[in-house]
């Protein structure tokens, strides 16, 4: 079974009414074309469908996906250009301590122009798609990266698989709800929770 973004939004808003109306209107083709040009590859249909449904979030109080925010296309373009500038200026050894938990699947780099952010925590850390995988990795695999994410993990082999994972986690007994109506998995930062799942 393939979980769609529409399936996920229906489930999230049914379980957590705080998020009703939290998503923005759909994006336009120009924004998606700009992203595709920046990463120099075509975008998966699943990614396109997300943004044909909603161009990020209206609310910033708590993230729509387990505390993480769905980035707007404007924010994605900003991040892609910003990371490109960081790479152009030189990483000065920042990649030296980077690792790929599943050896060979992710390039041991601090930043890469072909890592496409999708979800973020407002502190410079992301879950996104990897279009420049290591020799054992898969094009479009879903990974963590960002300012504090030296140790990289593959959370799913594709965005479709990641959507299925989110759907399963939304049914978990380990979800907690805070007083503002936000929700978390295992009461921890969602990127860290996914790392834990990836090691099991």
PDB file of C-alpha atoms in Angstrom:
ATOM      1  CA  UNK A   1       0.000   0.000   0.000  1.00  0.00           C
ATOM      2  CA  UNK A   2       1.320   3.417  -0.957  1.00  0.00           C
ATOM      3  CA  UNK A   3       0.496   6.245   1.422  1.00  0.00           C
ATOM      4  CA  UNK A   4      -0.191   9.588  -0.223  1.00  0.00           C
ATOM      5  CA  UNK A   5       0.370  13.023   1.278  1.00  0.00           C
ATOM      6  CA  UNK A   6      -3.408  13.468   1.223  1.00  0.00           C
ATOM      7  CA  UNK A   7      -3.749  10.270   3.302  1.00  0.00           C
ATOM      8  CA  UNK A   8      -1.255  11.626   5.836  1.00  0.00           C
ATOM      9  CA  UNK A   9      -2.834  15.060   6.119  1.00  0.00           C
ATOM     10  CA  UNK A  10      -6.267  13.507   6.659  1.00  0.00           C
ATOM     11  CA  UNK A  11      -4.891  11.270   9.396  1.00  0.00           C
ATOM     12  CA  UNK A  12      -2.885  14.039  11.108  1.00  0.00           C
ATOM     13  CA  UNK A  13      -5.778  16.486  11.123  1.00  0.00           C
ATOM     14  CA  UNK A  14      -8.216  13.827  12.314  1.00  0.00           C
ATOM     15  CA  UNK A  15      -5.982  12.763  15.195  1.00  0.00           C
ATOM     16  CA  UNK A  16      -4.658  16.234  16.061  1.00  0.00           C
ATOM     17  CA  UNK A  17      -7.276  18.920  15.278  1.00  0.00           C
ATOM     18  CA  UNK A  18      -4.801  21.668  16.210  1.00  0.00           C
ATOM     19  CA  UNK A  19      -3.400  21.238  12.704  1.00  0.00           C
ATOM     20  CA  UNK A  20      -6.653  21.834  10.822  1.00  0.00           C
ATOM     21  CA  UNK A  21      -5.942  24.674   8.398  1.00  0.00           C
ATOM     22  CA  UNK A  22      -2.217  24.674   9.203  1.00  0.00           C
ATOM     23  CA  UNK A  23      -1.061  24.003   5.645  1.00  0.00           C
ATOM     24  CA  UNK A  24      -0.627  26.635   2.967  1.00  0.00           C
ATOM     25  CA  UNK A  25      -2.218  26.678  -0.485  1.00  0.00           C
ATOM     26  CA  UNK A  26      -0.600  24.665  -3.312  1.00  0.00           C
ATOM     27  CA  UNK A  27       2.572  25.962  -4.937  1.00  0.00           C
ATOM     28  CA  UNK A  28       3.006  26.790  -8.615  1.00  0.00           C
ATOM     29  CA  UNK A  29       5.001  25.033 -11.317  1.00  0.00           C
ATOM     30  CA  UNK A  30       7.670  27.747 -11.450  1.00  0.00           C
ATOM     31  CA  UNK A  31       8.734  27.137  -7.850  1.00  0.00           C
ATOM     32  CA  UNK A  32       9.035  23.399  -8.428  1.00  0.00           C
ATOM     33  CA  UNK A  33      10.999  23.975 -11.633  1.00  0.00           C
ATOM     34  CA  UNK A  34      13.421  26.227  -9.759  1.00  0.00           C
ATOM     35  CA  UNK A  35      14.039  23.523  -7.166  1.00  0.00           C
ATOM     36  CA  UNK A  36      14.580  20.918  -9.871  1.00  0.00           C
ATOM     37  CA  UNK A  37      17.081  23.211 -11.608  1.00  0.00           C
ATOM     38  CA  UNK A  38      18.991  23.846  -8.370  1.00  0.00           C
ATOM     39  CA  UNK A  39      19.496  20.159  -7.631  1.00  0.00           C
ATOM     40  CA  UNK A  40      19.955  19.367 -11.335  1.00  0.00           C
ATOM     41  CA  UNK A  41      17.555  16.433 -11.390  1.00  0.00           C
ATOM     42  CA  UNK A  42      13.861  15.775 -11.889  1.00  0.00           C
ATOM     43  CA  UNK A  43      11.706  15.678  -8.777  1.00  0.00           C
ATOM     44  CA  UNK A  44       9.876  12.482  -7.747  1.00  0.00           C
ATOM     45  CA  UNK A  45       6.151  12.485  -8.409  1.00  0.00           C
ATOM     46  CA  UNK A  46       5.486  11.963  -4.692  1.00  0.00           C
ATOM     47  CA  UNK A  47       7.403  15.150  -3.861  1.00  0.00           C
ATOM     48  CA  UNK A  48       5.512  17.062  -6.554  1.00  0.00           C
ATOM     49  CA  UNK A  49       2.197  15.812  -5.183  1.00  0.00           C
ATOM     50  CA  UNK A  50       3.019  17.137  -1.712  1.00  0.00           C
ATOM     51  CA  UNK A  51       3.543  20.638  -3.050  1.00  0.00           C
ATOM     52  CA  UNK A  52       0.590  20.480  -5.411  1.00  0.00           C
ATOM     53  CA  UNK A  53      -1.387  19.983  -2.201  1.00  0.00           C
ATOM     54  CA  UNK A  54       0.323  22.464   0.116  1.00  0.00           C
ATOM     55  CA  UNK A  55       3.308  24.807  -0.096  1.00  0.00           C
ATOM     56  CA  UNK A  56       4.513  24.397   3.476  1.00  0.00           C
ATOM     57  CA  UNK A  57       2.805  25.526   6.664  1.00  0.00           C
ATOM     58  CA  UNK A  58       1.017  28.651   7.834  1.00  0.00           C
ATOM     59  CA  UNK A  59       1.632  27.983  11.508  1.00  0.00           C
ATOM     60  CA  UNK A  60       5.053  27.891  13.149  1.00  0.00           C
ATOM     61  CA  UNK A  61       4.187  27.099  16.731  1.00  0.00           C
ATOM     62  CA  UNK A  62       4.699  23.366  16.322  1.00  0.00           C
ATOM     63  CA  UNK A  63       5.656  21.331  13.278  1.00  0.00           C
ATOM     64  CA  UNK A  64       3.040  19.489  11.256  1.00  0.00           C
ATOM     65  CA  UNK A  65       4.992  16.207  10.987  1.00  0.00           C
ATOM     66  CA  UNK A  66       5.960  14.964  14.455  1.00  0.00           C
ATOM     67  CA  UNK A  67       7.189  18.432  15.419  1.00  0.00           C
ATOM     68  CA  UNK A  68       9.038  19.067  12.157  1.00  0.00           C
ATOM     69  CA  UNK A  69       7.844  21.706   9.713  1.00  0.00           C
ATOM     70  CA  UNK A  70       6.983  21.026   6.086  1.00  0.00           C
ATOM     71  CA  UNK A  71       9.227  23.531   4.323  1.00  0.00           C
ATOM     72  CA  UNK A  72       7.737  25.933   1.806  1.00  0.00           C
ATOM     73  CA  UNK A  73       9.234  25.967  -1.689  1.00  0.00           C
ATOM     74  CA  UNK A  74      10.594  29.445  -0.893  1.00  0.00           C
ATOM     75  CA  UNK A  75      12.352  28.048   2.180  1.00  0.00           C
ATOM     76  CA  UNK A  76      13.688  25.070   0.200  1.00  0.00           C
ATOM     77  CA  UNK A  77      15.184  27.384  -2.432  1.00  0.00           C
ATOM     78  CA  UNK A  78      16.686  29.546   0.327  1.00  0.00           C
ATOM     79  CA  UNK A  79      18.260  26.509   2.004  1.00  0.00           C
ATOM     80  CA  UNK A  80      19.597  25.044  -1.256  1.00  0.00           C
ATOM     81  CA  UNK A  81      21.251  28.342  -2.165  1.00  0.00           C
ATOM     82  CA  UNK A  82      22.585  28.802   1.363  1.00  0.00           C
ATOM     83  CA  UNK A  83      24.173  25.352   1.493  1.00  0.00           C
ATOM     84  CA  UNK A  84      25.646  25.908  -1.974  1.00  0.00           C
ATOM     85  CA  UNK A  85      27.318  29.074  -0.655  1.00  0.00           C
ATOM     86  CA  UNK A  86      28.690  27.146   2.342  1.00  0.00           C
ATOM     87  CA  UNK A  87      30.155  24.500   0.031  1.00  0.00           C
ATOM     88  CA  UNK A  88      31.611  27.108  -2.334  1.00  0.00           C
ATOM     89  CA  UNK A  89      33.362  28.828   0.577  1.00  0.00           C
ATOM     90  CA  UNK A  90      34.943  25.531   1.635  1.00  0.00           C
ATOM     91  CA  UNK A  91      33.908  23.174   4.399  1.00  0.00           C
ATOM     92  CA  UNK A  92      37.253  23.464   6.231  1.00  0.00           C
ATOM     93  CA  UNK A  93      37.315  19.921   7.588  1.00  0.00           C
ATOM     94  CA  UNK A  94      33.642  19.858   8.573  1.00  0.00           C
ATOM     95  CA  UNK A  95      33.186  16.603   6.668  1.00  0.00           C
ATOM     96  CA  UNK A  96      35.996  14.847   8.553  1.00  0.00           C
ATOM     97  CA  UNK A  97      33.752  13.751  11.428  1.00  0.00           C
ATOM     98  CA  UNK A  98      30.753  12.835   9.259  1.00  0.00           C
ATOM     99  CA  UNK A  99      29.618   9.228   9.035  1.00  0.00           C
ATOM    100  CA  UNK A 100      27.110   7.101   7.184  1.00  0.00           C
ATOM    101  CA  UNK A 101      25.419   4.795   9.681  1.00  0.00           C
ATOM    102  CA  UNK A 102      24.685   2.289   6.959  1.00  0.00           C
ATOM    103  CA  UNK A 103      28.202   2.213   5.557  1.00  0.00           C
ATOM    104  CA  UNK A 104      28.517   3.266   1.938  1.00  0.00           C
ATOM    105  CA  UNK A 105      24.920   4.436   1.556  1.00  0.00           C
ATOM    106  CA  UNK A 106      25.452   8.163   2.182  1.00  0.00           C
ATOM    107  CA  UNK A 107      28.477  10.222   1.235  1.00  0.00           C
ATOM    108  CA  UNK A 108      30.356  11.236   4.384  1.00  0.00           C
ATOM    109  CA  UNK A 109      29.993  14.939   3.742  1.00  0.00           C
ATOM    110  CA  UNK A 110      28.808  17.832   5.895  1.00  0.00           C
ATOM    111  CA  UNK A 111      26.806  19.310   3.011  1.00  0.00           C
ATOM    112  CA  UNK A 112      25.882  18.400  -0.532  1.00  0.00           C
ATOM    113  CA  UNK A 113      24.145  20.457  -3.233  1.00  0.00           C
ATOM    114  CA  UNK A 114      21.960  17.458  -4.132  1.00  0.00           C
ATOM    115  CA  UNK A 115      20.430  16.968  -0.684  1.00  0.00           C
ATOM    116  CA  UNK A 116      16.860  18.284  -0.952  1.00  0.00           C
ATOM    117  CA  UNK A 117      15.313  19.376   2.367  1.00  0.00           C
ATOM    118  CA  UNK A 118      11.671  18.528   3.000  1.00  0.00           C
ATOM    119  CA  UNK A 119      11.100  18.707   6.772  1.00  0.00           C
ATOM    120  CA  UNK A 120      13.020  20.977   9.147  1.00  0.00           C
ATOM    121  CA  UNK A 121      13.313  21.859  12.835  1.00  0.00           C
ATOM    122  CA  UNK A 122      14.008  25.622  12.536  1.00  0.00           C
ATOM    123  CA  UNK A 123      17.551  25.018  13.824  1.00  0.00           C
ATOM    124  CA  UNK A 124      19.145  24.122  10.504  1.00  0.00           C
ATOM    125  CA  UNK A 125      18.499  20.364  10.614  1.00  0.00           C
ATOM    126  CA  UNK A 126      16.487  18.504   8.007  1.00  0.00           C
ATOM    127  CA  UNK A 127      14.994  15.309   6.706  1.00  0.00           C
ATOM    128  CA  UNK A 128      15.184  15.232   2.931  1.00  0.00           C
ATOM    129  CA  UNK A 129      15.974  13.424  -0.270  1.00  0.00           C
ATOM    130  CA  UNK A 130      19.488  12.410  -1.303  1.00  0.00           C
ATOM    131  CA  UNK A 131      20.144  12.659  -5.043  1.00  0.00           C
ATOM    132  CA  UNK A 132      23.881  12.019  -4.711  1.00  0.00           C
ATOM    133  CA  UNK A 133      24.057   8.798  -2.658  1.00  0.00           C
ATOM    134  CA  UNK A 134      27.084   6.744  -1.738  1.00  0.00           C
ATOM    135  CA  UNK A 135      27.994   3.634  -3.742  1.00  0.00           C
ATOM    136  CA  UNK A 136      25.630   1.431  -1.692  1.00  0.00           C
ATOM    137  CA  UNK A 137      22.817   3.998  -1.536  1.00  0.00           C
ATOM    138  CA  UNK A 138      19.770   4.647  -3.682  1.00  0.00           C
ATOM    139  CA  UNK A 139      18.861   7.749  -5.660  1.00  0.00           C
ATOM    140  CA  UNK A 140      16.181   9.667  -3.767  1.00  0.00           C
ATOM    141  CA  UNK A 141      16.721   7.902  -0.438  1.00  0.00           C
ATOM    142  CA  UNK A 142      15.476   9.791   2.628  1.00  0.00           C
ATOM    143  CA  UNK A 143      18.213  10.916   5.031  1.00  0.00           C
ATOM    144  CA  UNK A 144      19.003  13.413   7.795  1.00  0.00           C
ATOM    145  CA  UNK A 145      21.409  16.297   7.277  1.00  0.00           C
ATOM    146  CA  UNK A 146      22.059  19.834   8.495  1.00  0.00           C
ATOM    147  CA  UNK A 147      23.942  21.943  10.978  1.00  0.00           C
ATOM    148  CA  UNK A 148      24.030  19.400  13.826  1.00  0.00           C
ATOM    149  CA  UNK A 149      23.672  16.225  11.763  1.00  0.00           C
ATOM    150  CA  UNK A 150      27.203  14.887  11.259  1.00  0.00           C
ATOM    151  CA  UNK A 151      26.041  11.281  11.537  1.00  0.00           C
ATOM    152  CA  UNK A 152      23.790  10.460   8.614  1.00  0.00           C
ATOM    153  CA  UNK A 153      21.161   7.716   8.483  1.00  0.00           C
ATOM    154  CA  UNK A 154      18.947   6.320   5.732  1.00  0.00           C
ATOM    155  CA  UNK A 155      15.371   6.437   7.031  1.00  0.00           C
ATOM    156  CA  UNK A 156      13.796   5.022   3.857  1.00  0.00           C
ATOM    157  CA  UNK A 157      14.948   4.012   0.384  1.00  0.00           C
ATOM    158  CA  UNK A 158      12.464   6.395  -1.245  1.00  0.00           C
ATOM    159  CA  UNK A 159       9.981   9.121  -0.394  1.00  0.00           C
ATOM    160  CA  UNK A 160       7.155   6.631  -0.996  1.00  0.00           C
ATOM    161  CA  UNK A 161       8.620   4.303   1.646  1.00  0.00           C
ATOM    162  CA  UNK A 162       9.079   7.238   4.017  1.00  0.00           C
ATOM    163  CA  UNK A 163       5.413   8.191   3.655  1.00  0.00           C
ATOM    164  CA  UNK A 164       4.458   4.618   4.530  1.00  0.00           C
ATOM    165  CA  UNK A 165       6.722   4.840   7.597  1.00  0.00           C
ATOM    166  CA  UNK A 166       5.049   8.070   8.722  1.00  0.00           C
ATOM    167  CA  UNK A 167       1.654   6.446   8.296  1.00  0.00           C
ATOM    168  CA  UNK A 168       2.666   3.513  10.511  1.00  0.00           C
ATOM    169  CA  UNK A 169       4.142   5.797  13.177  1.00  0.00           C
ATOM    170  CA  UNK A 170       0.933   7.826  13.312  1.00  0.00           C
ATOM    171  CA  UNK A 171      -0.752   4.647  14.596  1.00  0.00           C
ATOM    172  CA  UNK A 172       1.904   4.062  17.263  1.00  0.00           C
ATOM    173  CA  UNK A 173       1.125   3.901  20.959  1.00  0.00           C
ATOM    174  CA  UNK A 174       4.359   5.834  21.528  1.00  0.00           C
ATOM    175  CA  UNK A 175       2.905   9.148  20.349  1.00  0.00           C
ATOM    176  CA  UNK A 176       2.603  11.862  22.996  1.00  0.00           C
ATOM    177  CA  UNK A 177       0.606  15.098  22.757  1.00  0.00           C
ATOM    178  CA  UNK A 178       1.767  18.339  24.363  1.00  0.00           C
ATOM    179  CA  UNK A 179      -0.421  21.039  25.895  1.00  0.00           C
ATOM    180  CA  UNK A 180      -0.336  23.061  22.671  1.00  0.00           C
ATOM    181  CA  UNK A 181      -1.753  20.161  20.678  1.00  0.00           C
ATOM    182  CA  UNK A 182       1.512  19.192  19.040  1.00  0.00           C
ATOM    183  CA  UNK A 183       2.574  15.571  18.943  1.00  0.00           C
ATOM    184  CA  UNK A 184       5.853  13.670  19.131  1.00  0.00           C
ATOM    185  CA  UNK A 185       7.121  10.131  18.777  1.00  0.00           C
ATOM    186  CA  UNK A 186       8.856   8.679  21.860  1.00  0.00           C
ATOM    187  CA  UNK A 187       8.876  12.171  23.423  1.00  0.00           C
ATOM    188  CA  UNK A 188      12.019  13.140  21.522  1.00  0.00           C
ATOM    189  CA  UNK A 189      13.204  15.121  18.519  1.00  0.00           C
ATOM    190  CA  UNK A 190      11.805  13.269  15.521  1.00  0.00           C
ATOM    191  CA  UNK A 191      15.161  13.043  13.719  1.00  0.00           C
ATOM    192  CA  UNK A 192      16.641  11.337  16.788  1.00  0.00           C
ATOM    193  CA  UNK A 193      13.653   8.999  17.030  1.00  0.00           C
ATOM    194  CA  UNK A 194      14.141   7.970  13.406  1.00  0.00           C
ATOM    195  CA  UNK A 195      17.836   7.333  14.021  1.00  0.00           C
ATOM    196  CA  UNK A 196      16.866   4.999  16.824  1.00  0.00           C
ATOM    197  CA  UNK A 197      14.440   3.167  14.542  1.00  0.00           C
ATOM    198  CA  UNK A 198      17.107   2.914  11.839  1.00  0.00           C
ATOM    199  CA  UNK A 199      19.422   1.026  14.197  1.00  0.00           C
ATOM    200  CA  UNK A 200      16.839  -1.608  15.169  1.00  0.00           C
TER     201      UNK A 200
END
